[in-house]
PDB file of C-alpha atoms in Angstrom:
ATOM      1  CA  UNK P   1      94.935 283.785 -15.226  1.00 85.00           C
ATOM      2  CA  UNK P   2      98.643 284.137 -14.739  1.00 89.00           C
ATOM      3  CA  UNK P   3      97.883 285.219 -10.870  1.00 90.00           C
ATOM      4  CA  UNK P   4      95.587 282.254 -10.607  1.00 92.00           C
ATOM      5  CA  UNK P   5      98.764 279.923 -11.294  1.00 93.00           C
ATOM      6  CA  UNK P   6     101.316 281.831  -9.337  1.00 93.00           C
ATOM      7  CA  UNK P   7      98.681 281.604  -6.401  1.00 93.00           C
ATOM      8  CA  UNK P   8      98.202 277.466  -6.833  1.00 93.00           C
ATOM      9  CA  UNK P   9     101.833 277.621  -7.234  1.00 94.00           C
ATOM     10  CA  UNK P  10     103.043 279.164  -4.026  1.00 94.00           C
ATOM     11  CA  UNK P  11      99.971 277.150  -2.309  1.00 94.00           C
ATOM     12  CA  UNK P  12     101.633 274.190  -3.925  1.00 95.00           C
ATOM     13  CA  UNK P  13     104.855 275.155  -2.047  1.00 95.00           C
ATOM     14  CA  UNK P  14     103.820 276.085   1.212  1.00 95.00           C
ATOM     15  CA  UNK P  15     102.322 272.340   1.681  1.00 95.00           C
ATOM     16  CA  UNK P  16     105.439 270.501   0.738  1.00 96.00           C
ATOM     17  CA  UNK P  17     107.566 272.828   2.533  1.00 96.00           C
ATOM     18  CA  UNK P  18     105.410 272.390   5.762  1.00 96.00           C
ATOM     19  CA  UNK P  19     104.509 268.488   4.972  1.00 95.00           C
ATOM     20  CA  UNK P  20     108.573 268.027   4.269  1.00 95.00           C
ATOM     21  CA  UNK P  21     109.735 269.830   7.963  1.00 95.00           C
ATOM     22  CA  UNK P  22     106.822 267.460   9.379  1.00 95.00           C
ATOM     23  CA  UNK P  23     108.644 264.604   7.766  1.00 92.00           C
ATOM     24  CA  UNK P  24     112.026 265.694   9.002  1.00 91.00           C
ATOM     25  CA  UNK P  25     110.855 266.348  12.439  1.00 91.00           C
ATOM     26  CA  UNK P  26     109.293 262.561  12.377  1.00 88.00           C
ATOM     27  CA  UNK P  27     112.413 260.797  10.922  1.00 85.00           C
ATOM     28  CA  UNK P  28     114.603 262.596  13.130  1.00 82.00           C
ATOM     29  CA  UNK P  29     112.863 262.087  16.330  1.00 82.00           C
ATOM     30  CA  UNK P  30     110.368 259.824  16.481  1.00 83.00           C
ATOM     31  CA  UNK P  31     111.950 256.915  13.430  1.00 81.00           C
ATOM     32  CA  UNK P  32     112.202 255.945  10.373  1.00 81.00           C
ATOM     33  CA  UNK P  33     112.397 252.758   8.005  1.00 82.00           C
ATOM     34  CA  UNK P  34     115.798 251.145   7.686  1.00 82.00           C
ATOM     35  CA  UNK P  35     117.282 249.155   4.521  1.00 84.00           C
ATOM     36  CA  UNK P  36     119.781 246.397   6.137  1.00 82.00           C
ATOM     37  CA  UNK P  37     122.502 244.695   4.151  1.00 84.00           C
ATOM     38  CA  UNK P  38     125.184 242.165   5.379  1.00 82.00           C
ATOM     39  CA  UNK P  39     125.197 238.905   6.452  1.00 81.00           C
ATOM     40  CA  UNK P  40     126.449 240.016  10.350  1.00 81.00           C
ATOM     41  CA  UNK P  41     123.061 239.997  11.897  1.00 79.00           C
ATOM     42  CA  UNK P  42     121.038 236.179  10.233  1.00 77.00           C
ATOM     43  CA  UNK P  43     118.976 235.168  10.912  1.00 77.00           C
ATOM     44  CA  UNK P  44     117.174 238.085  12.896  1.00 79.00           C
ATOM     45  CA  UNK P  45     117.700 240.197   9.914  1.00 80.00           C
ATOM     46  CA  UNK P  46     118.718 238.594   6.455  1.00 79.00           C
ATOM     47  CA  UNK P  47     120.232 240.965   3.712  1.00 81.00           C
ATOM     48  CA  UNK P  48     117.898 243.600   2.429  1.00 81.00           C
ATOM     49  CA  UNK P  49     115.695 242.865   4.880  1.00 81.00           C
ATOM     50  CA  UNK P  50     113.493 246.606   5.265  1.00 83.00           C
ATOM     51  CA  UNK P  51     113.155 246.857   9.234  1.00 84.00           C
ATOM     52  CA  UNK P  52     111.413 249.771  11.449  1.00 85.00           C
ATOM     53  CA  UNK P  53     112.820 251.603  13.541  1.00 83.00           C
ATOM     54  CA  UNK P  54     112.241 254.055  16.389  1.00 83.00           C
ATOM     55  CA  UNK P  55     114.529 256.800  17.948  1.00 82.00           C
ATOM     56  CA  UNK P  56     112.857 257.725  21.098  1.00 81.00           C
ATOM     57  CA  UNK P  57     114.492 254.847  23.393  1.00 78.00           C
ATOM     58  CA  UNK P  58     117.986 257.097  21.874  1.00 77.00           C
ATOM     59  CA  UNK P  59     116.693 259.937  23.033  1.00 77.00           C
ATOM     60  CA  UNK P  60     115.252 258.820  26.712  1.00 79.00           C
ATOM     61  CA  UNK P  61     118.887 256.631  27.128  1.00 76.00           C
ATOM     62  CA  UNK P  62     116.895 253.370  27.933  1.00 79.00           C
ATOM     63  CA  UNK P  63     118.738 250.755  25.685  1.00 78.00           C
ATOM     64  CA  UNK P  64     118.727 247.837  27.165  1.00 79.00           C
ATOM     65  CA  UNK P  65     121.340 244.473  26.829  1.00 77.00           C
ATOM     66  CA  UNK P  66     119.938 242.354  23.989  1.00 78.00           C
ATOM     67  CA  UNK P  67     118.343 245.406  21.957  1.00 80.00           C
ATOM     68  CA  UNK P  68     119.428 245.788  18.227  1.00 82.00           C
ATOM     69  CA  UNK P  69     121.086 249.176  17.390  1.00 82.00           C
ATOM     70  CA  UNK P  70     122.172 251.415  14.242  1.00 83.00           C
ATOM     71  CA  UNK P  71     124.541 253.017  15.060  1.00 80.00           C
ATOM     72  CA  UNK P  72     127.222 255.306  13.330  1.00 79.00           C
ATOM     73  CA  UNK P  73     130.031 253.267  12.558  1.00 78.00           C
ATOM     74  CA  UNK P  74     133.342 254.117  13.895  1.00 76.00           C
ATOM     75  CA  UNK P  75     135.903 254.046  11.232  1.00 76.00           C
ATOM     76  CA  UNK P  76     133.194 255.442   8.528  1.00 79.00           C
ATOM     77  CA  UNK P  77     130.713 258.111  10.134  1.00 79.00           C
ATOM     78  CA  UNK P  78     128.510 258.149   6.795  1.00 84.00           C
ATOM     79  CA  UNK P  79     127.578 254.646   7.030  1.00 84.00           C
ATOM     80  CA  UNK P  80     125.647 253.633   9.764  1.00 83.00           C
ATOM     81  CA  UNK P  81     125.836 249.639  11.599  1.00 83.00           C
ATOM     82  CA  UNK P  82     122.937 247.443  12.399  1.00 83.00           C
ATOM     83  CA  UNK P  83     124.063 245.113  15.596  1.00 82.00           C
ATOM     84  CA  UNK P  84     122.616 243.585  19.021  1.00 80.00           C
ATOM     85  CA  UNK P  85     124.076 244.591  22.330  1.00 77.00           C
ATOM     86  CA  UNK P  86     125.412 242.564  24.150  1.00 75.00           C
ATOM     87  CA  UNK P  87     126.921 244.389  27.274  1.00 71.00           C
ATOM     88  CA  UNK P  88     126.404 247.777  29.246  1.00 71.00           C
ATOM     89  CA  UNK P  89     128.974 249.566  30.791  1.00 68.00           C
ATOM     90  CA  UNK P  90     130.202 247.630  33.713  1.00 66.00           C
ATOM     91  CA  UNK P  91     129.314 244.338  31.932  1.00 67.00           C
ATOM     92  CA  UNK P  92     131.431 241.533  31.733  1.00 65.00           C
ATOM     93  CA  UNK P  93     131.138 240.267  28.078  1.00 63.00           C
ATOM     94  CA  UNK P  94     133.261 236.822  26.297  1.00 59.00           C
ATOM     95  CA  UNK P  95     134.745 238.021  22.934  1.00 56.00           C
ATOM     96  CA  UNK P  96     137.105 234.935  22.599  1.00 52.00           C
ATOM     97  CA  UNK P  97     136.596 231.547  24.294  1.00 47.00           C
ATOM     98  CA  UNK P  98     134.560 230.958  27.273  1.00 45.00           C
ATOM     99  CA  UNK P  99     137.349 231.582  29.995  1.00 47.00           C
ATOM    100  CA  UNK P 100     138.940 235.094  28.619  1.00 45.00           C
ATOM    101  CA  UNK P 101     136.396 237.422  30.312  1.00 49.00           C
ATOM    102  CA  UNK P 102     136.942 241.139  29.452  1.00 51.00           C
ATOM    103  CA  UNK P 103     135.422 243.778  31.604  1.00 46.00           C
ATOM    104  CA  UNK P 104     134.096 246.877  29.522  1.00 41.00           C
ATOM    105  CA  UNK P 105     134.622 250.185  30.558  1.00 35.00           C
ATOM    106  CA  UNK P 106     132.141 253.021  31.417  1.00 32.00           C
ATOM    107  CA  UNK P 107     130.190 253.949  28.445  1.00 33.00           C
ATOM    108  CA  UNK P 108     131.571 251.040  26.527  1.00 35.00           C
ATOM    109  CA  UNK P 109     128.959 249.062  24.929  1.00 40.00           C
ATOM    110  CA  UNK P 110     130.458 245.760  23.847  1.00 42.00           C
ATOM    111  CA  UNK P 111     128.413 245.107  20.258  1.00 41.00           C
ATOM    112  CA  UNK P 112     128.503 241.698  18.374  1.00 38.00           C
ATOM    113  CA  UNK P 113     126.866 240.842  15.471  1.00 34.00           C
ATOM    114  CA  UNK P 114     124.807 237.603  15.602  1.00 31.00           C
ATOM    115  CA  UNK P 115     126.478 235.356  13.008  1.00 25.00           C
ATOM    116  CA  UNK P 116     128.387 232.427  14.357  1.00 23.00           C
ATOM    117  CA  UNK P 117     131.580 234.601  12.983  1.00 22.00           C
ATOM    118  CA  UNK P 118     130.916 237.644  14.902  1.00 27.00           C
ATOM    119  CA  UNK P 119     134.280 237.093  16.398  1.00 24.00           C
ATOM    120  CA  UNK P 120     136.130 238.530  13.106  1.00 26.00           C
ATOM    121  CA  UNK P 121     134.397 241.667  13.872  1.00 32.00           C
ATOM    122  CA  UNK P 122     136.378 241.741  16.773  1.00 31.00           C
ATOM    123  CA  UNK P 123     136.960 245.986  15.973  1.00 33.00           C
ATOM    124  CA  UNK P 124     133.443 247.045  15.994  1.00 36.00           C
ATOM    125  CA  UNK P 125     132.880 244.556  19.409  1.00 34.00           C
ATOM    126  CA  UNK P 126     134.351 247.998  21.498  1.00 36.00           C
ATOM    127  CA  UNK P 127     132.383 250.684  19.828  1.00 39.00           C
ATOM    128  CA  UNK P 128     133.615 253.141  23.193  1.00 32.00           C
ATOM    129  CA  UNK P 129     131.603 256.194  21.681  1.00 32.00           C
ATOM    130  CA  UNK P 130     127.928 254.657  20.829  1.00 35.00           C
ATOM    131  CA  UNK P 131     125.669 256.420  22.808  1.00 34.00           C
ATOM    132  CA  UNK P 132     125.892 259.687  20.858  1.00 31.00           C
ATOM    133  CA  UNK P 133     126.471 257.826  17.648  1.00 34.00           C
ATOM    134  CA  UNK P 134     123.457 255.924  17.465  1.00 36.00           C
ATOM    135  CA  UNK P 135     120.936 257.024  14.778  1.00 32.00           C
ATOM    136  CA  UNK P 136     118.027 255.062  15.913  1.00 31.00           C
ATOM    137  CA  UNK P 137     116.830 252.083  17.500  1.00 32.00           C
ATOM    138  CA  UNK P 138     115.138 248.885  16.725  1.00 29.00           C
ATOM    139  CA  UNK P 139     112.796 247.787  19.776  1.00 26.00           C
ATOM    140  CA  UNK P 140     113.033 244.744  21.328  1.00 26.00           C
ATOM    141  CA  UNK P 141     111.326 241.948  20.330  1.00 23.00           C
ATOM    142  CA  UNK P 142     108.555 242.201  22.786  1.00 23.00           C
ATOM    143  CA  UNK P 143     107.378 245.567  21.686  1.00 26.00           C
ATOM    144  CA  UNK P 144     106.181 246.718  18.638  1.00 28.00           C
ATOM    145  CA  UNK P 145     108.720 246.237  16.263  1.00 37.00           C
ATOM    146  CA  UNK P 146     107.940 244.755  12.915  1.00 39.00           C
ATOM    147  CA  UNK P 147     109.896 243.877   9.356  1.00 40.00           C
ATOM    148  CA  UNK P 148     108.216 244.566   6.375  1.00 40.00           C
ATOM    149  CA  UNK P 149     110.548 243.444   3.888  1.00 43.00           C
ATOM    150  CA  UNK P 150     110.092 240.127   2.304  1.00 43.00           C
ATOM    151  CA  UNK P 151     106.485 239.873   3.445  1.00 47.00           C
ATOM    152  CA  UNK P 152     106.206 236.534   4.393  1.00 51.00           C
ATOM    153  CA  UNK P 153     108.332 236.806   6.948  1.00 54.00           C
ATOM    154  CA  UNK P 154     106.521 239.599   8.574  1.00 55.00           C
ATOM    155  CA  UNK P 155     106.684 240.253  12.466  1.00 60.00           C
ATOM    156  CA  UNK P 156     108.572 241.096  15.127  1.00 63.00           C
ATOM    157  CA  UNK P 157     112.537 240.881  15.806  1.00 67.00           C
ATOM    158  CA  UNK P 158     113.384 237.424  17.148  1.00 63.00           C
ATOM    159  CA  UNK P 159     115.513 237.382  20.792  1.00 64.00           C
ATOM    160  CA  UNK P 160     119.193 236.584  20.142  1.00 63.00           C
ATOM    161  CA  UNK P 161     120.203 233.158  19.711  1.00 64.00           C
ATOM    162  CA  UNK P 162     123.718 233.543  21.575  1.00 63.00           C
ATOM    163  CA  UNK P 163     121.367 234.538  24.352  1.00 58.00           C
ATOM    164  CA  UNK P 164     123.868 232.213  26.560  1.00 57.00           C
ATOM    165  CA  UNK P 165     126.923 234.774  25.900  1.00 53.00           C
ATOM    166  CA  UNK P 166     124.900 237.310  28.058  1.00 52.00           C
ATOM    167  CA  UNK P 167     126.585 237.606  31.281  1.00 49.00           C
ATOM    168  CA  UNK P 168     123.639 238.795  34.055  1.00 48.00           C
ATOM    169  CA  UNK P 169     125.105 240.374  37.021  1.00 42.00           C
TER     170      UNK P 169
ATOM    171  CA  UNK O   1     142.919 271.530  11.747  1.00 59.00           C
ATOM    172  CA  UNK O   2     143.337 273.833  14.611  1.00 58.00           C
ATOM    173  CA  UNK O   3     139.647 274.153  14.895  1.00 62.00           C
ATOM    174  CA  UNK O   4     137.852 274.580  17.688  1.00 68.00           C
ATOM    175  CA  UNK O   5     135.410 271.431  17.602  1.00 75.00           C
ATOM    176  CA  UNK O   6     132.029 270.324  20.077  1.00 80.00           C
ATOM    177  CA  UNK O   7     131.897 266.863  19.868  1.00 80.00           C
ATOM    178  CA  UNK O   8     129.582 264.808  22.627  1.00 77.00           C
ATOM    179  CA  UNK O   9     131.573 263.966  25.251  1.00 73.00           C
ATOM    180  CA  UNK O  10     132.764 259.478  24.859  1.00 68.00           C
ATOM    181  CA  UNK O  11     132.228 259.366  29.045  1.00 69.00           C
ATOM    182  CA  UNK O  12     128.788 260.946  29.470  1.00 70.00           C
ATOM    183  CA  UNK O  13     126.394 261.151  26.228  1.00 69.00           C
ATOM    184  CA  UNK O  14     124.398 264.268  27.742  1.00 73.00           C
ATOM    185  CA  UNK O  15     127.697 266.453  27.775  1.00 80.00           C
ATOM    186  CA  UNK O  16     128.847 268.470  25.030  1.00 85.00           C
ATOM    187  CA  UNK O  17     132.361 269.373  25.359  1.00 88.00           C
ATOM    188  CA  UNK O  18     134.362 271.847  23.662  1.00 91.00           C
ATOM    189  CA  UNK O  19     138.198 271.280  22.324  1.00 92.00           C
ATOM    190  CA  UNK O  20     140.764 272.260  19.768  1.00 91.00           C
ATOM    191  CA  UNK O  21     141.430 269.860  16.931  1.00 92.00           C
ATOM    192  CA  UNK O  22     144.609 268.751  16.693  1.00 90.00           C
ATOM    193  CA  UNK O  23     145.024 265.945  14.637  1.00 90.00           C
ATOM    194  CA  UNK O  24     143.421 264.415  11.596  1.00 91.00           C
ATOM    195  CA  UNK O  25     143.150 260.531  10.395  1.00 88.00           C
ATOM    196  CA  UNK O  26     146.284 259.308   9.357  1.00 89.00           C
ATOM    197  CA  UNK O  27     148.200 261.963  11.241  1.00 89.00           C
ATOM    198  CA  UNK O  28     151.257 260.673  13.989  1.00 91.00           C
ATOM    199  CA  UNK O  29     151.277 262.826  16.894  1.00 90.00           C
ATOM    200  CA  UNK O  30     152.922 262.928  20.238  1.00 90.00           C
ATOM    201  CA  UNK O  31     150.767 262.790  23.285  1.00 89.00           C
ATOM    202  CA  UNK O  32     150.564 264.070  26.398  1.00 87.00           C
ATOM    203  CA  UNK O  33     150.090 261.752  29.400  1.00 86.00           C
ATOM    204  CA  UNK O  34     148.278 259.694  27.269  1.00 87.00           C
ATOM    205  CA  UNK O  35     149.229 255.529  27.493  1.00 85.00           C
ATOM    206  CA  UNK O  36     150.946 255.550  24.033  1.00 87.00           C
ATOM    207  CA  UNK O  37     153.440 258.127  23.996  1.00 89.00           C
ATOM    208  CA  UNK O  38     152.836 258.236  19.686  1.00 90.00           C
ATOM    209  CA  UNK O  39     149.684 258.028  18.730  1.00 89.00           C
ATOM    210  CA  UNK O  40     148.790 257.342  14.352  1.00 90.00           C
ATOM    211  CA  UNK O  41     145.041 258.874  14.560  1.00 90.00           C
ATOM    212  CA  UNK O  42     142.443 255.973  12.930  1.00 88.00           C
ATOM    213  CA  UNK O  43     140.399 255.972   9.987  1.00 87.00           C
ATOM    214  CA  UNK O  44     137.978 258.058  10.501  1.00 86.00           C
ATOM    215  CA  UNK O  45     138.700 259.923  14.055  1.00 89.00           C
ATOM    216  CA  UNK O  46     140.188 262.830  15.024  1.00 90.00           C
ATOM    217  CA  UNK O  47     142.607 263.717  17.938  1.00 91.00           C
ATOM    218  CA  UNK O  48     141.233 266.601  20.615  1.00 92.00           C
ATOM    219  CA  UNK O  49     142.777 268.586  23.040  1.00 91.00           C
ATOM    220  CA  UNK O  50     142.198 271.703  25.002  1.00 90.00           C
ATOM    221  CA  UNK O  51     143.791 274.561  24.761  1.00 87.00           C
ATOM    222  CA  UNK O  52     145.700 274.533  28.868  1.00 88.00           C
ATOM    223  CA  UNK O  53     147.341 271.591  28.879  1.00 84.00           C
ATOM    224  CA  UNK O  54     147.131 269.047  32.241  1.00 80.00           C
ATOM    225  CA  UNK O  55     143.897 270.317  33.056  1.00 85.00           C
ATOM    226  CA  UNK O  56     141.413 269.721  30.080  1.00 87.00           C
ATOM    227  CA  UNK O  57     139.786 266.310  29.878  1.00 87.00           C
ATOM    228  CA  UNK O  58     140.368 265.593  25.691  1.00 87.00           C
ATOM    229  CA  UNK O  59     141.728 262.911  24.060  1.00 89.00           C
ATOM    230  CA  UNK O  60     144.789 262.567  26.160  1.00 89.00           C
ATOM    231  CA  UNK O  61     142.552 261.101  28.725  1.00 87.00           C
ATOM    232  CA  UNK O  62     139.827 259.390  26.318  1.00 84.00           C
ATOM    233  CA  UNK O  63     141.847 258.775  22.905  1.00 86.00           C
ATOM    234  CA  UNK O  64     140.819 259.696  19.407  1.00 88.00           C
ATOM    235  CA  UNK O  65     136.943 260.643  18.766  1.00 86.00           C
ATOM    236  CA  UNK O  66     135.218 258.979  16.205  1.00 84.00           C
ATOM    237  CA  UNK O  67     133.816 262.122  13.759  1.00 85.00           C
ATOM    238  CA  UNK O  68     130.553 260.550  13.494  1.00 81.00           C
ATOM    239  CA  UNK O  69     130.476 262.076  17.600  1.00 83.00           C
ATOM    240  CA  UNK O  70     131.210 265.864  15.925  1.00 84.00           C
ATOM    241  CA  UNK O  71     128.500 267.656  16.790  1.00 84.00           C
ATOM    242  CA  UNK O  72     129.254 271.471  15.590  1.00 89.00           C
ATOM    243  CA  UNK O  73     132.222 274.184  15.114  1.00 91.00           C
ATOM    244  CA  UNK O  74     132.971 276.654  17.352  1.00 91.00           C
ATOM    245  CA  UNK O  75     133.356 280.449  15.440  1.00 91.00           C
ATOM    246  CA  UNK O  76     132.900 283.037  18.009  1.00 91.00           C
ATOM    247  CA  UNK O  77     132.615 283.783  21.788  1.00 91.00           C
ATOM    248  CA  UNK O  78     129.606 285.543  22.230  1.00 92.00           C
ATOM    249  CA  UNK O  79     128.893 286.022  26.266  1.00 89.00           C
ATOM    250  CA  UNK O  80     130.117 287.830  28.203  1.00 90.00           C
ATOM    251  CA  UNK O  81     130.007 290.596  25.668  1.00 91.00           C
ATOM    252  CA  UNK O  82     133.699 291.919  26.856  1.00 93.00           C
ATOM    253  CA  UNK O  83     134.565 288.750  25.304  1.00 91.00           C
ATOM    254  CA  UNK O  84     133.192 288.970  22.107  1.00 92.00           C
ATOM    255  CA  UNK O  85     135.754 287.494  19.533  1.00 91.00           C
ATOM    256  CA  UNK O  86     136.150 285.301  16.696  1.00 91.00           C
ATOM    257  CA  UNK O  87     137.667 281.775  17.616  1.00 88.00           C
ATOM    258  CA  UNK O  88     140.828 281.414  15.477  1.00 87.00           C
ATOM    259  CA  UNK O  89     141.694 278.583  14.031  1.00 86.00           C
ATOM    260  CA  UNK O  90     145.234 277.935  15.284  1.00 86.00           C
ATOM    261  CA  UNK O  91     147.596 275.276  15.887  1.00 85.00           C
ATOM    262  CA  UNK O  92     150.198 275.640  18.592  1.00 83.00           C
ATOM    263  CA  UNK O  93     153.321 275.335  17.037  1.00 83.00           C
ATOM    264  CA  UNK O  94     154.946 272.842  19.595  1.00 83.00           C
ATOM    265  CA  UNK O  95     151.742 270.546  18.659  1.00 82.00           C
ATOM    266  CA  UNK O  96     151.927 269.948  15.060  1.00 84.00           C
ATOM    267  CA  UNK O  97     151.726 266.616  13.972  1.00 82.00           C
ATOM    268  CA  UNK O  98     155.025 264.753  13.622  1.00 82.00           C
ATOM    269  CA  UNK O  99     153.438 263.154  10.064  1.00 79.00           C
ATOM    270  CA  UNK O 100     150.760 263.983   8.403  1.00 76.00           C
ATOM    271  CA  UNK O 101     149.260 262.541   5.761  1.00 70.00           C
ATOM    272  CA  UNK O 102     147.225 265.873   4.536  1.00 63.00           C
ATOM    273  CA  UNK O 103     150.244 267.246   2.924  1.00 52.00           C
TER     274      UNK O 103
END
């Protein structure tokens, strides 16, 4: 009787052990589900919005201007940043007023959240180290990306509305 | 402090590199051919350098490194096996921070 529970025990075990590493292995490099809070990125993504998210394009290097990113953030690596990007290294990207261009250096992805105040987050707009610091990706809105929190506002992430600030060489 | 540190490298994220830690938020330190000649470390960064001086790409080129870039520790040379050793964690003396605010 006792050997009978040990046994269903120890079964027990084995599946959440190997079901857990499966989990891991899928959060870590395929994606995960993201709770996002701030007012920095409406109104793609409104506070406690829930929003998918995939880590492959991370993993491959293909992000792409106008993508939306978590990333690490760089005065607090245990909290992570949800932002669009807005300029690739080389890219030519208007932080102030229309006529004070600013050219970005290699590997310096110019970020902006997409609130009409993104200018006061002027310090995360140079994030120089984000490539290894993102955690994951969001796709673009033309694949499959999807919100799932509140649900009737279900569906894809919109395209930026300060589409006009993009610079295309 | 001291510690030898792999962090991804800030110019190429498919690179690794390798350096000593130096520096830790808050600390003031003196650079070496860096654009500031003092640098205060930020929030949340650390200050990297490697070990022979003028001929190590580390923060003196690139800056401070944001720790969410820390990859690992370095604790022992393993290959080639006359060079089997445990990595000390050591501070030169001549570059100690000038404040720190660990103490």
């Amino acid at each position: 009787m006792l050997r009978d529970v040990m046994g269903k025990t120890f079964r027990l075990l084995g599946y959440t052990i190997q079901y857990g590493c499966i989990a891991h292995c899928a959060f870590e490099y395929l994606g995960g589900i993201v709770v996002c809070s701030g007012p920095s990125m409406e109104p793609t993504i409104q506070n406690s919005d829930i929003v998918f998210s995939e880590n492959l394009s991370r993993h491959f290097y293909c992000i792409q201007k106008g993508d939306i990113v978590i990333a690490k953030s760089p005065n607090d690596p245990k909290s992570n940043i949800c932002k669009r990007v807005i300029g690739l290294e080389g890219d030519k990207v208007c932080i102030s007023s229309p006529s004070d261009f600013r050219k970005s250096h290699s590997y310096n992805i110019l970020l902006g959240g997409q609130s009409k105040a993104w200018a006061q987050s002027k310090d995360l707009v140079c994030l120089q180290l984000l490539w290894r610091q993102e955690h994951s990706l969001t796709w673009k809105v033309y694949k499959e990306n999807s919100q799932i929190w509140p649900l009737n506002d279900f569906g894809f992430l919109r395209a930026s509305p300060n589409g006009h600030r993009f610079l295309d060489d | 402090m001291g510690v030898g540190g792999g962090h991804w490298s800030p110019k190429n994220p498919e690179q690794k590199i390798i350096k000593r830690v130096i520096a830790l938020e808050g600390d003031i330190i003196k650079t070496i051919g860096y654009k500031n000649k003092y640098v205060k470390v930020p929030h949340g960064h650390i200050w990297v350098e490697g070990d022979h001086h003028g001929h190590s790409f580390d923060s003196n080129a690139f800056g401070p490194v944001s720790l969410g870039l820390l990859h690992a520790r370095a604790t022992h040379i393993l290959w080639p096996p006359r060079r089997w050793q445990k990595l000390q964690p050591m501070l030169p003396p001549e570059r100690t921070p000038l404040h720190s605010d660990q103490e």
